[in-house]
Coordinates of C-alpha atoms and ligand atoms in Angstrom, one line a residue:
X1 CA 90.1 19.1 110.4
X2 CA 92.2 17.1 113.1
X3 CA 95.2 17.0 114.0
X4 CA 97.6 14.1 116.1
X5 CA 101.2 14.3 116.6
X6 CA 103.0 11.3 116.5
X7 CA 107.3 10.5 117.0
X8 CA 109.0 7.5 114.9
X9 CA 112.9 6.3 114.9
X10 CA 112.3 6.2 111.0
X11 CA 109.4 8.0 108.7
X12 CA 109.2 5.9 105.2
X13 CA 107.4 8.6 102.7
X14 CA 105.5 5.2 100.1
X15 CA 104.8 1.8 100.8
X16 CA 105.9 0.0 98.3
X17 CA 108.3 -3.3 98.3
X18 CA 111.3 -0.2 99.2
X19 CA 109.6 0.7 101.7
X20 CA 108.6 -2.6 103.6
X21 CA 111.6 -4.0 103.8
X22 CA 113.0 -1.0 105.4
X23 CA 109.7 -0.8 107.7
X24 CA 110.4 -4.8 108.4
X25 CA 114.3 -3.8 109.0
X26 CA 113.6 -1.4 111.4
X27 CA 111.3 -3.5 113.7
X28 CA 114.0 -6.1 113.5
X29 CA 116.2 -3.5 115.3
X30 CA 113.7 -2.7 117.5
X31 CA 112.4 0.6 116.5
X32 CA 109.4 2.9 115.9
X33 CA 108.9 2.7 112.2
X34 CA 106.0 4.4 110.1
X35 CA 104.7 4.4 106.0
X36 CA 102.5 6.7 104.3
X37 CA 100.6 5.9 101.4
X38 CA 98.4 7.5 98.6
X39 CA 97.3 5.5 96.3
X40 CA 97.6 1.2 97.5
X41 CA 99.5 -0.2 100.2
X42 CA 101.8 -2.2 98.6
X43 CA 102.9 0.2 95.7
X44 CA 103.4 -0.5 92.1
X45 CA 104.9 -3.6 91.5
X46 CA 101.7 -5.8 93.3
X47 CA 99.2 -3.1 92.6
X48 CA 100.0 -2.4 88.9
X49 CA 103.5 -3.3 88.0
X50 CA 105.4 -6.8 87.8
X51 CA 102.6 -8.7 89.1
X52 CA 99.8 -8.2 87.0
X53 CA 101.6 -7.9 84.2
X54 CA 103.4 -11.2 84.6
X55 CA 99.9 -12.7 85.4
X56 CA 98.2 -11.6 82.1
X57 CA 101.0 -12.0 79.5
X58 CA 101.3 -15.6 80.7
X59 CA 97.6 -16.0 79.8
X60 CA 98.5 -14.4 76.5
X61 CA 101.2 -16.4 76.1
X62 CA 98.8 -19.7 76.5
X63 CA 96.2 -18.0 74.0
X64 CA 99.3 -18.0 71.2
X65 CA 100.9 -20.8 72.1
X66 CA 97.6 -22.9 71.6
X67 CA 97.2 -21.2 67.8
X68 CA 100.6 -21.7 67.3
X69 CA 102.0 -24.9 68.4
X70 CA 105.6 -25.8 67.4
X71 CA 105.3 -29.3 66.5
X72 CA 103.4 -30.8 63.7
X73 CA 101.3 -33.2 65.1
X74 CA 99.4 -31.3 67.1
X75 CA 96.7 -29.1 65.8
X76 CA 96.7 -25.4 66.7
X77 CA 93.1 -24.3 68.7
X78 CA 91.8 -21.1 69.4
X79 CA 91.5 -20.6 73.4
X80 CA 88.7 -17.9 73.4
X81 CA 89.4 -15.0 75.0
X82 CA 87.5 -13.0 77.3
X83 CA 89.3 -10.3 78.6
X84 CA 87.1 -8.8 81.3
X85 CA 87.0 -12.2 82.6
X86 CA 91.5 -12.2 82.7
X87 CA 91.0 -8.9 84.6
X88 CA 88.8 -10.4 87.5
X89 CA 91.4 -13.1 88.3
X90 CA 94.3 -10.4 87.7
X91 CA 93.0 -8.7 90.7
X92 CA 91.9 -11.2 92.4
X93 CA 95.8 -12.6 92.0
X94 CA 96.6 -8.9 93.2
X95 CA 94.4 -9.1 96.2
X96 CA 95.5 -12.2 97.7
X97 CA 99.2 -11.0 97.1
X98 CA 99.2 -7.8 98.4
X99 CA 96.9 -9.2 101.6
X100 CA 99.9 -12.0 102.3
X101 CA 102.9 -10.2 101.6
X102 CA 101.5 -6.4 102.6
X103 CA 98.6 -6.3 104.4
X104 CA 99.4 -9.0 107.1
X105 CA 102.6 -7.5 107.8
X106 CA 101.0 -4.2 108.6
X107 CA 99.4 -4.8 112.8
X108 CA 98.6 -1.6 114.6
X109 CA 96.3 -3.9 117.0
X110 CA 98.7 -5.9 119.1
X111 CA 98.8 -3.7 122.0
X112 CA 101.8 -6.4 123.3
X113 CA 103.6 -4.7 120.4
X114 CA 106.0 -2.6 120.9
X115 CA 106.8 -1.5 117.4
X116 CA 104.5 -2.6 115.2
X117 CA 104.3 -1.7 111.5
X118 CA 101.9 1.0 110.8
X119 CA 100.7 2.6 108.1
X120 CA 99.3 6.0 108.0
X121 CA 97.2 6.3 104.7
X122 CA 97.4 9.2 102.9
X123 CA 99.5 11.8 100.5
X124 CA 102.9 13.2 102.7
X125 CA 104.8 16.4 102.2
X126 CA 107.4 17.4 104.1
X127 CA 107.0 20.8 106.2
X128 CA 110.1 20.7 107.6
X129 CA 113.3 18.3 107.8
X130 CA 112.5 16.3 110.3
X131 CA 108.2 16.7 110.1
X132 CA 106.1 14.7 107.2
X133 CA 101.9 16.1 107.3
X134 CA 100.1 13.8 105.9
X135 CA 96.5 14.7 104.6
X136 CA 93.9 11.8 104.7
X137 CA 91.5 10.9 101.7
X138 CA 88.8 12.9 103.9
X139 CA 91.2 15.8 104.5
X140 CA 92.3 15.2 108.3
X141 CA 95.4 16.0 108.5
X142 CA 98.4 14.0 110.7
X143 CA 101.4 15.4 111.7
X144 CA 104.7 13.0 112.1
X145 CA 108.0 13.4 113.3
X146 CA 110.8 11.3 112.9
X147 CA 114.5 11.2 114.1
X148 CA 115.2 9.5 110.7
X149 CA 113.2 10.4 107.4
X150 CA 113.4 7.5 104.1
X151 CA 112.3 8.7 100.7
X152 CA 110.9 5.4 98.8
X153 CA 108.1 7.6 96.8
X154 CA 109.1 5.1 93.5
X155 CA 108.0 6.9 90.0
X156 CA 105.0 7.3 87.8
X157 CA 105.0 7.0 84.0
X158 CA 106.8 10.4 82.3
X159 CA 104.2 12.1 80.2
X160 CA 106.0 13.2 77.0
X161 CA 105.2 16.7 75.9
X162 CA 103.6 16.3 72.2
X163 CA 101.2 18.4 70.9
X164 CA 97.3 17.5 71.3
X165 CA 98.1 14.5 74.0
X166 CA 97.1 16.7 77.1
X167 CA 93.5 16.7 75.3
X168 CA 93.0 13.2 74.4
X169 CA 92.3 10.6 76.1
X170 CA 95.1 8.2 76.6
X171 CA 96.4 4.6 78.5
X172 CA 99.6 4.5 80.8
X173 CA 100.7 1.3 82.4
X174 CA 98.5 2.1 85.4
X175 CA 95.7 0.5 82.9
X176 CA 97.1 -2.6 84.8
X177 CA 95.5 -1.6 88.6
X178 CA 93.4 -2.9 90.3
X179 CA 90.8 -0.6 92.4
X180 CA 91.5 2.8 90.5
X181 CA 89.7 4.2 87.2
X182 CA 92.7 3.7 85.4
X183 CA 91.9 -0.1 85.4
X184 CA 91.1 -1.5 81.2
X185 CA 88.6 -4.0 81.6
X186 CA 88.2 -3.6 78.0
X187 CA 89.8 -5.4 75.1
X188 CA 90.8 -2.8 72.7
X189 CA 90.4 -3.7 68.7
X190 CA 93.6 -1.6 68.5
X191 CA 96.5 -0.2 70.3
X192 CA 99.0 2.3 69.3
X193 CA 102.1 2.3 71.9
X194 CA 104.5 5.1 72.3
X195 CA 108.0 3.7 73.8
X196 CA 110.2 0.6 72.8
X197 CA 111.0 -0.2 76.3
X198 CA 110.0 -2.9 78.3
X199 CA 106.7 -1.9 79.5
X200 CA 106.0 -1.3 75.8
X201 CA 107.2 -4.2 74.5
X202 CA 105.8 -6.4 77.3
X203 CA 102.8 -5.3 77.1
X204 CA 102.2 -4.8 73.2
X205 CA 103.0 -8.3 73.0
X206 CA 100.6 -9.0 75.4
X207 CA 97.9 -6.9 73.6
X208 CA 99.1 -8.5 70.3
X209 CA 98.3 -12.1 71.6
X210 CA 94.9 -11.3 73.4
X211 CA 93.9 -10.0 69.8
X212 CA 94.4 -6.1 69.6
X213 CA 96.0 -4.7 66.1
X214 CA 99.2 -3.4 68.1
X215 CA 101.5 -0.8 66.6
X216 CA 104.4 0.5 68.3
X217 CA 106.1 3.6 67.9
X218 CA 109.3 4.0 69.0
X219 CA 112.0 7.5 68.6
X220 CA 115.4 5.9 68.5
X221 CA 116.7 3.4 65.5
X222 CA 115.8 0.4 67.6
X223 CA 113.8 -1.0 70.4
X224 CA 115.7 -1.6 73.8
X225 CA 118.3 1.3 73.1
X226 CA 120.1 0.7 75.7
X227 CA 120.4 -3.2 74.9
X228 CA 123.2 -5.7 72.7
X229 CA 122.0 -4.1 69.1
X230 CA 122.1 -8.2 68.4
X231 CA 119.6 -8.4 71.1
X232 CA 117.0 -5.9 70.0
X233 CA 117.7 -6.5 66.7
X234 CA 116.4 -10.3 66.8
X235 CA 113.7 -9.3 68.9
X236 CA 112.2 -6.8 67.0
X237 CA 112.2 -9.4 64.0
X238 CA 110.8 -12.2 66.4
X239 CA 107.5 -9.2 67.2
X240 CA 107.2 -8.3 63.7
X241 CA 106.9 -12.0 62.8
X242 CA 103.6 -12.4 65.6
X243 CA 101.9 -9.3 63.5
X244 CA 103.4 -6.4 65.9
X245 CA 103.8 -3.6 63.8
X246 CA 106.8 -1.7 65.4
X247 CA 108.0 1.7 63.6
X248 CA 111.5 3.1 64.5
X249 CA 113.0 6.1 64.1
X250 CA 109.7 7.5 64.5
X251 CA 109.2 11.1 66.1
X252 CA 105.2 11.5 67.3
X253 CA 104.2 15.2 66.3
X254 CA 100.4 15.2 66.9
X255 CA 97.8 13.0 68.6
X256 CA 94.3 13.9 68.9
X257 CA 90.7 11.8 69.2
X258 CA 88.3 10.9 72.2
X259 CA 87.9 7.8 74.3
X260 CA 87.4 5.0 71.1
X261 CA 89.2 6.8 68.8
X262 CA 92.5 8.2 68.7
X263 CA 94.3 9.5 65.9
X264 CA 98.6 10.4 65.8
X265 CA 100.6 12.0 62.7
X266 CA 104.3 10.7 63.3
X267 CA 107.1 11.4 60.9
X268 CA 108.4 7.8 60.3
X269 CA 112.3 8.1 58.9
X270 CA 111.3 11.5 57.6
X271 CA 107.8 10.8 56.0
X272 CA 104.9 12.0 57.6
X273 CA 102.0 9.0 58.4
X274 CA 98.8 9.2 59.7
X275 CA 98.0 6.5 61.8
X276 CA 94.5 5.3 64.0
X277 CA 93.7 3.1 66.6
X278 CA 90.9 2.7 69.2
X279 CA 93.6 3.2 72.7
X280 CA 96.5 4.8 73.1
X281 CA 99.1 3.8 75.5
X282 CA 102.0 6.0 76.7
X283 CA 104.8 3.7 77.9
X284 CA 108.0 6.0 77.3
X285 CA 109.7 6.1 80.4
X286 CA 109.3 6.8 84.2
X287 CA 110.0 9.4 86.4
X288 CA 110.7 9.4 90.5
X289 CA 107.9 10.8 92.0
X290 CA 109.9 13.8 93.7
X291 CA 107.8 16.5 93.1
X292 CA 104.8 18.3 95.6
X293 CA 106.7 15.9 98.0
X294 CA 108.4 19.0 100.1
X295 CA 112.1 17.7 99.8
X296 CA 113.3 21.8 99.2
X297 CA 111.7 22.4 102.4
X298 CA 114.2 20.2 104.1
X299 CA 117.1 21.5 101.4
X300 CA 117.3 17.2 99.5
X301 CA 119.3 17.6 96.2
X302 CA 117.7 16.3 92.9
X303 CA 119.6 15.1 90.0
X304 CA 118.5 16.4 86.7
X305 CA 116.0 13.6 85.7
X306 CA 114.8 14.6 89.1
X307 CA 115.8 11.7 90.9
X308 CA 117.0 12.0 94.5
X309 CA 120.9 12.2 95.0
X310 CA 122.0 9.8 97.3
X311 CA 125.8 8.4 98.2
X312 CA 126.5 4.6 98.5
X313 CA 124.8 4.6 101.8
X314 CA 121.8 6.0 100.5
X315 CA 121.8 9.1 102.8
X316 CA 121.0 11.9 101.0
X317 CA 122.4 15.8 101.0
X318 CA 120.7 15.8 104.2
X319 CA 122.3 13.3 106.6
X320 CA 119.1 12.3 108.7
X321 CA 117.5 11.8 104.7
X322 CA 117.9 8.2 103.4
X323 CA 116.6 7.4 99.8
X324 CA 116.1 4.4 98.1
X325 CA 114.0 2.5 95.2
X326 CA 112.5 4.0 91.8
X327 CA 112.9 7.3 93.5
X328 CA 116.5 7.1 93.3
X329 CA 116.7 6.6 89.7
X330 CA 120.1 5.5 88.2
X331 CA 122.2 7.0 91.2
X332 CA 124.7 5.0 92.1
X333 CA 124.3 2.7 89.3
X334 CA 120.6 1.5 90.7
X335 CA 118.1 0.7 88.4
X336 CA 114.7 0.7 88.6
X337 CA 113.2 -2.7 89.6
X338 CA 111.4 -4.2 92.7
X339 CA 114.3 -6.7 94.5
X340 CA 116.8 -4.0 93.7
X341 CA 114.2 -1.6 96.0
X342 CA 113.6 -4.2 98.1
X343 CA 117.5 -5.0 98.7
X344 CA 118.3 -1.1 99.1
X345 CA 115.4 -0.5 101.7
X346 CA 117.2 -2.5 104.3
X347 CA 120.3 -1.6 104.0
X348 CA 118.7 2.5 104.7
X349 CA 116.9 1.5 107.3
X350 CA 120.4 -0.1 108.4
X351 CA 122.3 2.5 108.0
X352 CA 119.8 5.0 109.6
X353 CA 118.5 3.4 112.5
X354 CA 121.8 1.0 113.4
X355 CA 124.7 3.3 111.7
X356 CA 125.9 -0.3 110.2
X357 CA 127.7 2.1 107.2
X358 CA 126.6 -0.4 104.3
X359 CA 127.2 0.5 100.7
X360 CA 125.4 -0.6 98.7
X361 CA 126.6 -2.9 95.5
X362 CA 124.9 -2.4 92.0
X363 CA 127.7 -4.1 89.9
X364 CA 125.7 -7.2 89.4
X365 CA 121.7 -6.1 89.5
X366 CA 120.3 -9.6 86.9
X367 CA 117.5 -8.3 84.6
X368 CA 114.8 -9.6 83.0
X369 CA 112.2 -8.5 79.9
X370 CA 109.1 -10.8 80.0
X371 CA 108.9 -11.0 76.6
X372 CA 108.6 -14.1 75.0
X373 CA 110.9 -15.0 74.5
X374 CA 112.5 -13.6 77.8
X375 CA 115.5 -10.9 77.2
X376 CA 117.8 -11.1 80.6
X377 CA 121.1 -9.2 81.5
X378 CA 123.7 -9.0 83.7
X379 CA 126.6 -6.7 83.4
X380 CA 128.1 -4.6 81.0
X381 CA 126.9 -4.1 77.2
X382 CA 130.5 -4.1 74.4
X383 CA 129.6 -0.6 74.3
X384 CA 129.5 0.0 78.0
X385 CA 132.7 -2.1 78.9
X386 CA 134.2 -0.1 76.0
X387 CA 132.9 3.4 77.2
X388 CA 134.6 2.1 80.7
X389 CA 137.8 1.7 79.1
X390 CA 137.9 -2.4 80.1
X391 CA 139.5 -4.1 77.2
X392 CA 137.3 -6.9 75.9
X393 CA 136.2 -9.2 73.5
X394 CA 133.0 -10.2 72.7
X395 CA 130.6 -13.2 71.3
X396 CA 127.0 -13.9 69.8
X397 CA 125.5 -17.6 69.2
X398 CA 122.0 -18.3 68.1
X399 CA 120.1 -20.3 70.1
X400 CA 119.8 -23.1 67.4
X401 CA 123.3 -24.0 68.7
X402 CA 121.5 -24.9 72.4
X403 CA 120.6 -28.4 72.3
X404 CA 117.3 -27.7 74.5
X405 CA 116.8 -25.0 72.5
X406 CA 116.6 -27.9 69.1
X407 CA 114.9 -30.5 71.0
X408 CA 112.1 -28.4 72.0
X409 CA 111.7 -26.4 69.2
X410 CA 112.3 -23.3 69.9
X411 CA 115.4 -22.1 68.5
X412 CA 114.7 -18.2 68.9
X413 CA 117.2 -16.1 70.2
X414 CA 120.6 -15.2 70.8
X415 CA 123.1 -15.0 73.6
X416 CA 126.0 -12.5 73.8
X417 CA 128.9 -12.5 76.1
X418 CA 131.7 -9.6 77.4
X419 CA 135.2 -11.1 78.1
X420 CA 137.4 -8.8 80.1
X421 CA 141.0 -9.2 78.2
X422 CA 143.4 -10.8 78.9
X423 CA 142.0 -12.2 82.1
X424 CA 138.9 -13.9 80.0
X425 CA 136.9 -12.6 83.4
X426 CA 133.0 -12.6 82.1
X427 CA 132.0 -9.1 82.6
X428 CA 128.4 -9.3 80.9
X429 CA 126.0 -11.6 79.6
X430 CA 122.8 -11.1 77.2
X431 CA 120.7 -13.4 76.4
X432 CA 117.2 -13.6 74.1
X433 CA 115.7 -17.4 74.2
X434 CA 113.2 -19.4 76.3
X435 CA 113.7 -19.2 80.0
X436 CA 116.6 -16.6 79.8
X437 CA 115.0 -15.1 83.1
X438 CA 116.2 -18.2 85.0
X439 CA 119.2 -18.7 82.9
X440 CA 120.6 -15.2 83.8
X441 CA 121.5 -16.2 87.8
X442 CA 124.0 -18.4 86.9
X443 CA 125.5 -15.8 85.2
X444 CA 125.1 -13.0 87.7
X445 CA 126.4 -15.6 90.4
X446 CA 129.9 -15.8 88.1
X447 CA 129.7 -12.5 88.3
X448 CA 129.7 -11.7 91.4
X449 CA 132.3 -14.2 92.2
X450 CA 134.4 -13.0 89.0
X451 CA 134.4 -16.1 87.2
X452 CA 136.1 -16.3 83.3
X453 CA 134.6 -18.1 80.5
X454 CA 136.7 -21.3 81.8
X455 CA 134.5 -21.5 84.7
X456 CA 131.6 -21.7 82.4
X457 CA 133.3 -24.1 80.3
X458 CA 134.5 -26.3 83.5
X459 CA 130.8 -26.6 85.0
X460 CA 128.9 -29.7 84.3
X461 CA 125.4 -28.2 83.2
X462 CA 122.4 -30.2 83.2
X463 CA 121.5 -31.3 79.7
X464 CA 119.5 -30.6 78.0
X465 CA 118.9 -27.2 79.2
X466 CA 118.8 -23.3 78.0
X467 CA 121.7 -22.7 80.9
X468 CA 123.8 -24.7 78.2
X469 CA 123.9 -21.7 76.3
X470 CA 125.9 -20.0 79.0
X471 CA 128.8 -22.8 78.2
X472 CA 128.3 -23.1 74.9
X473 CA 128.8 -19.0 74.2
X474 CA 132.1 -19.3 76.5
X475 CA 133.6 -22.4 74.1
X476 CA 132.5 -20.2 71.4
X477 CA 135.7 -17.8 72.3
X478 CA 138.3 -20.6 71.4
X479 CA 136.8 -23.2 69.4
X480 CA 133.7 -23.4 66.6
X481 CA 130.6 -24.3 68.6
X482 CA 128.9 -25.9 65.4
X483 CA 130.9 -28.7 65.7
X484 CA 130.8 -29.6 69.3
X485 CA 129.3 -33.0 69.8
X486 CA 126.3 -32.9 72.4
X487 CA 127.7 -31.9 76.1
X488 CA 131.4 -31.9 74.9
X489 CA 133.7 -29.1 75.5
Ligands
FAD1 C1 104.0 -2.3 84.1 C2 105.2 -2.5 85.0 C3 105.8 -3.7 85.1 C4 106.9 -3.9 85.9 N1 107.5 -5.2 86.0 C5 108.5 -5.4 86.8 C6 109.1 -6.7 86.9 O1 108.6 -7.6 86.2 N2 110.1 -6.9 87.8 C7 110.7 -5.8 88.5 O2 111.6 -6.1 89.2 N3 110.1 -4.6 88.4 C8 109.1 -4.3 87.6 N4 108.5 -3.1 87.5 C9 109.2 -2.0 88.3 C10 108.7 -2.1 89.8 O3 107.3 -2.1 89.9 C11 109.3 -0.9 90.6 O4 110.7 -0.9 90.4 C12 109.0 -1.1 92.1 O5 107.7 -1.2 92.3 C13 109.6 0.2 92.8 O6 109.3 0.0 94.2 P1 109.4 1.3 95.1 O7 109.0 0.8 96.5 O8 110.6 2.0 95.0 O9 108.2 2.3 94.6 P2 106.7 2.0 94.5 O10 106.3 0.6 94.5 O11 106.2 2.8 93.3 O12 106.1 2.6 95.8 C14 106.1 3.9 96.1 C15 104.8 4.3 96.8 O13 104.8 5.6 97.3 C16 103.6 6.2 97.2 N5 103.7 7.6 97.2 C17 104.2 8.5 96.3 N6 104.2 9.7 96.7 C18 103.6 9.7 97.9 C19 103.3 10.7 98.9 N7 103.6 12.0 98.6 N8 102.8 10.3 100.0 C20 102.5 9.0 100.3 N9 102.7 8.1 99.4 C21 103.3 8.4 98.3 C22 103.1 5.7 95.8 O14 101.7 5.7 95.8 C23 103.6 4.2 95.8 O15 102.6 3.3 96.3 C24 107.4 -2.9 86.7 C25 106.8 -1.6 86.7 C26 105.7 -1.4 85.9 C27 105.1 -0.1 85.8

């Protein structure tokens, strides 16, 4: 065993996207800055996150959109599908991604350098506040000290505790990787899902299109809980109608089977159901990876999902101890995305290693479900602008009432806006429908800027385009949108 001592402005425990960008920060002030890492350099969202996800459900969505095509005239064709194939060009995809935007960032060889960004690879504890050990894959062990300490560990998927799943063999979104033997190379004949969230529903869609029988389980009355009910609700019919079979208000109560085979008796709105499929995949929710980590030994408060406590500058309990990313959870309103990490690890390494005293803003954090169609959000839900005590008023328009939407055929969806009252001041948006990922800026820019529905209704929009909806929703508050002629107002 070795050992090497080595002194940093700023130790950054994880390098994922949080991390980077307050690694990048700090050598833009000019200081030491170090990351550890465990698993890949890079962290979830290149290595097994948003990136190969969005890479393979846009292949599913090419597979399904060839055997369904919306206009008559053309004649739907099956694109063959072979998945081992998908997975070779997913990581290659990953490899040349995390190499441009990770990799080359990290140079310990410029000796001109004086504070390059360095990685020391490996899994780091803390022994004391201002100490991180890291042990090495081949057990060497490096000791580092830094004036400043950042948490950006992110989270792993939470492992619900139901009876027989710590026996069988099961799938978590890490099947995504890249490099690790949690890698599907596979195609599964069938899938069972546990979860309604995103990664569920992104991914059993995906499964659904590339073939797999996919049946999704979730506990609570509707997919996307935390969503518009319009939203989820349409959704959930729009999945149903591709051959998803999605069971709410479904409690899981045993699983057992072996690597081809897995079995699960659920209780489906109170009648027991034995159901079988080849995989399993456990896609409830995530946790921030704050445990075996060290953070009692330097005295950092957790929140009870676990989550490190952190105040608008991110500084934890401990004031040299900065937090930011998955690992902070919802505190302070974050949420758990990349660019919201990414955004977040700056302003730390700011407000560590410059003392700039920058709060951070999660009003207006735009969100997007890759789906297809796309769910996106801005803002506050009714229920959550209620629960706030903000008077409001609210409205929901299909998407046949979006001219793109007609013209191209694809009339799915819904969009929902929150009106503050009296001011009319847009406090949320919602919106199911083609391209509702890139629609969703415009709205978090009015946001941001407090716009009311008469700034939606006073911009010229591009027609024909889904960002029409935006407009069209706002008119819908004084006047009946069905008989607007086209662009009117
Ligand atoms: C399937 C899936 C799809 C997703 N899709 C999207 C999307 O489309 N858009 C979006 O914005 N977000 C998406 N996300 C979420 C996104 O990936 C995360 O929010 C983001 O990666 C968090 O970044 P982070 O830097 O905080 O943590 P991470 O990227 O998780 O990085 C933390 C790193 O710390 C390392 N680490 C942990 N403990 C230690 C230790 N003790 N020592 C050393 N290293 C350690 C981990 O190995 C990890 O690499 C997705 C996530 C998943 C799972």
């Amino acid at each position: 065993m070795t050992s090497m001592k080595d002194v940093y402005d700023l130790i950054i425990l994880g390098s994922g996207s949080t991390a980077f960008a307050a690694a990048i920060r700090a050598k833009e002030l000019g200081k030491t800055a170090v990351m550890t890492e465990v698993r890949t350099l890079g962290g979830t969202c290149v290595s097994r996150g948003c990136l190969p996800s969005k890479n393979l459900i846009e292949a599913a969505r090419l597979v399904y959109d060839a055997a369904h095509p919306r206009y008559p005239g053309l004649t739907p064709a099956h694109l063959g599908v072979d998945f081992p194939a998908l997975v070779a060009q997913k990581d290659e995809i990953i490899h040349e991604y995390r190499d441009q935007h990770y990799a080359s960032i990290v140079d310990e060889t410029d000796e001109q350098d004086p504070n390059p960004i360095q990685v020391v690879p490996g899994r780091a504890v803390l022994v004391d506040p201002h100490t991180v050990e890291v042990t090495t894959s081949d057990g060497s062990l490096r000791r580092l000290t830094g004036n400043q300490l950042l948490i950006a560990t992110g989270s792993a998927p939470l492992i619900p505790d139901i009876p027989g799943l710590a026996n069988t063999p099961y799938l978590t979104s890490d099947l995504l990787t890249s490099q690790e033997d949690m890698e599907l190379t596979a195609l599964p004949r069938s899938l069972i899902v546990i979860g309604g969230g995103y990664i569920a529903l992104e991914l059993g869609q995906m499964f659904s299109r590339f073939g797999t029988e996919v049946t999704i389980l979730e506990r609570s009355e509707r997919i996307l809980k935390d969503y518009e009910p319009e939203i989820s609700l349409a959704l959930i019919d729009i999945l149903r109608e591709e051959g998803i079979h999605i069971l709410t208000h479904t409690r899981v109560r045993q699983i057992s089977g072996k690597a081809d085979e897995v079995r699960v008796i659920a209780e489906v709105r109170g009648q027991q159901r034995h159901l079988q499929a080849a995989k399993l995949l456990v896609a409830t929710r995530r946790q921030p990876n704050t445990s075996d980590i060290g953070l009692e030994r330097a005295g950092v408060r957790l929140d009870a999902q676990g989550a490190v406590i952190v105040d608008a500058y991110l500084r934890t309990n401990v004031p040299h101890i900065w937090a930011a990313g998955d690992v902070i959870g919802s505190e302070m309103e974050s949420q758990m995305a990349t660019p919201v990490g990414a955004h977040n690890g700056g302003i730390a390494a700011s407000n560590a290693l410059a003392g700039t005293h920058r709060p951070v803003d999660h009003t207006v954090i735009p969100r997007t479900i890759f789906t297809d169609p796309q769910v996106a959000v801005v803002g506050l839900t009714d229920e959550e602008a209620n629960a706030r005590g903000i008077p409001c008023q609210c409205n929901t328009i299909p998407l046949s009432a979006v001219p793109r939407a007609g013209a191209i055929r694809n009339t799915r969806g819904v969009i929902k806006m929150v009106l503050e009252r009296p001011t009319r001041r847009v406090v949320g948006v919602s919106m199911l429908g083609v391209n509702a990922g890139e629609v969703i800026h415009e709205a978090a820019m009015a946001l941001r800027f407090g716009a009311t529905a008469d700034d939606f209704i006073d911009l010229i929009h591009v027609y024909p385009t889904m960002a029409e909806a935006l407009k069209i929703v706002a008119i819908s508050f004084d006047k009946d949108y069905t008989k607007l002629s086209c662009c009117a107002t």
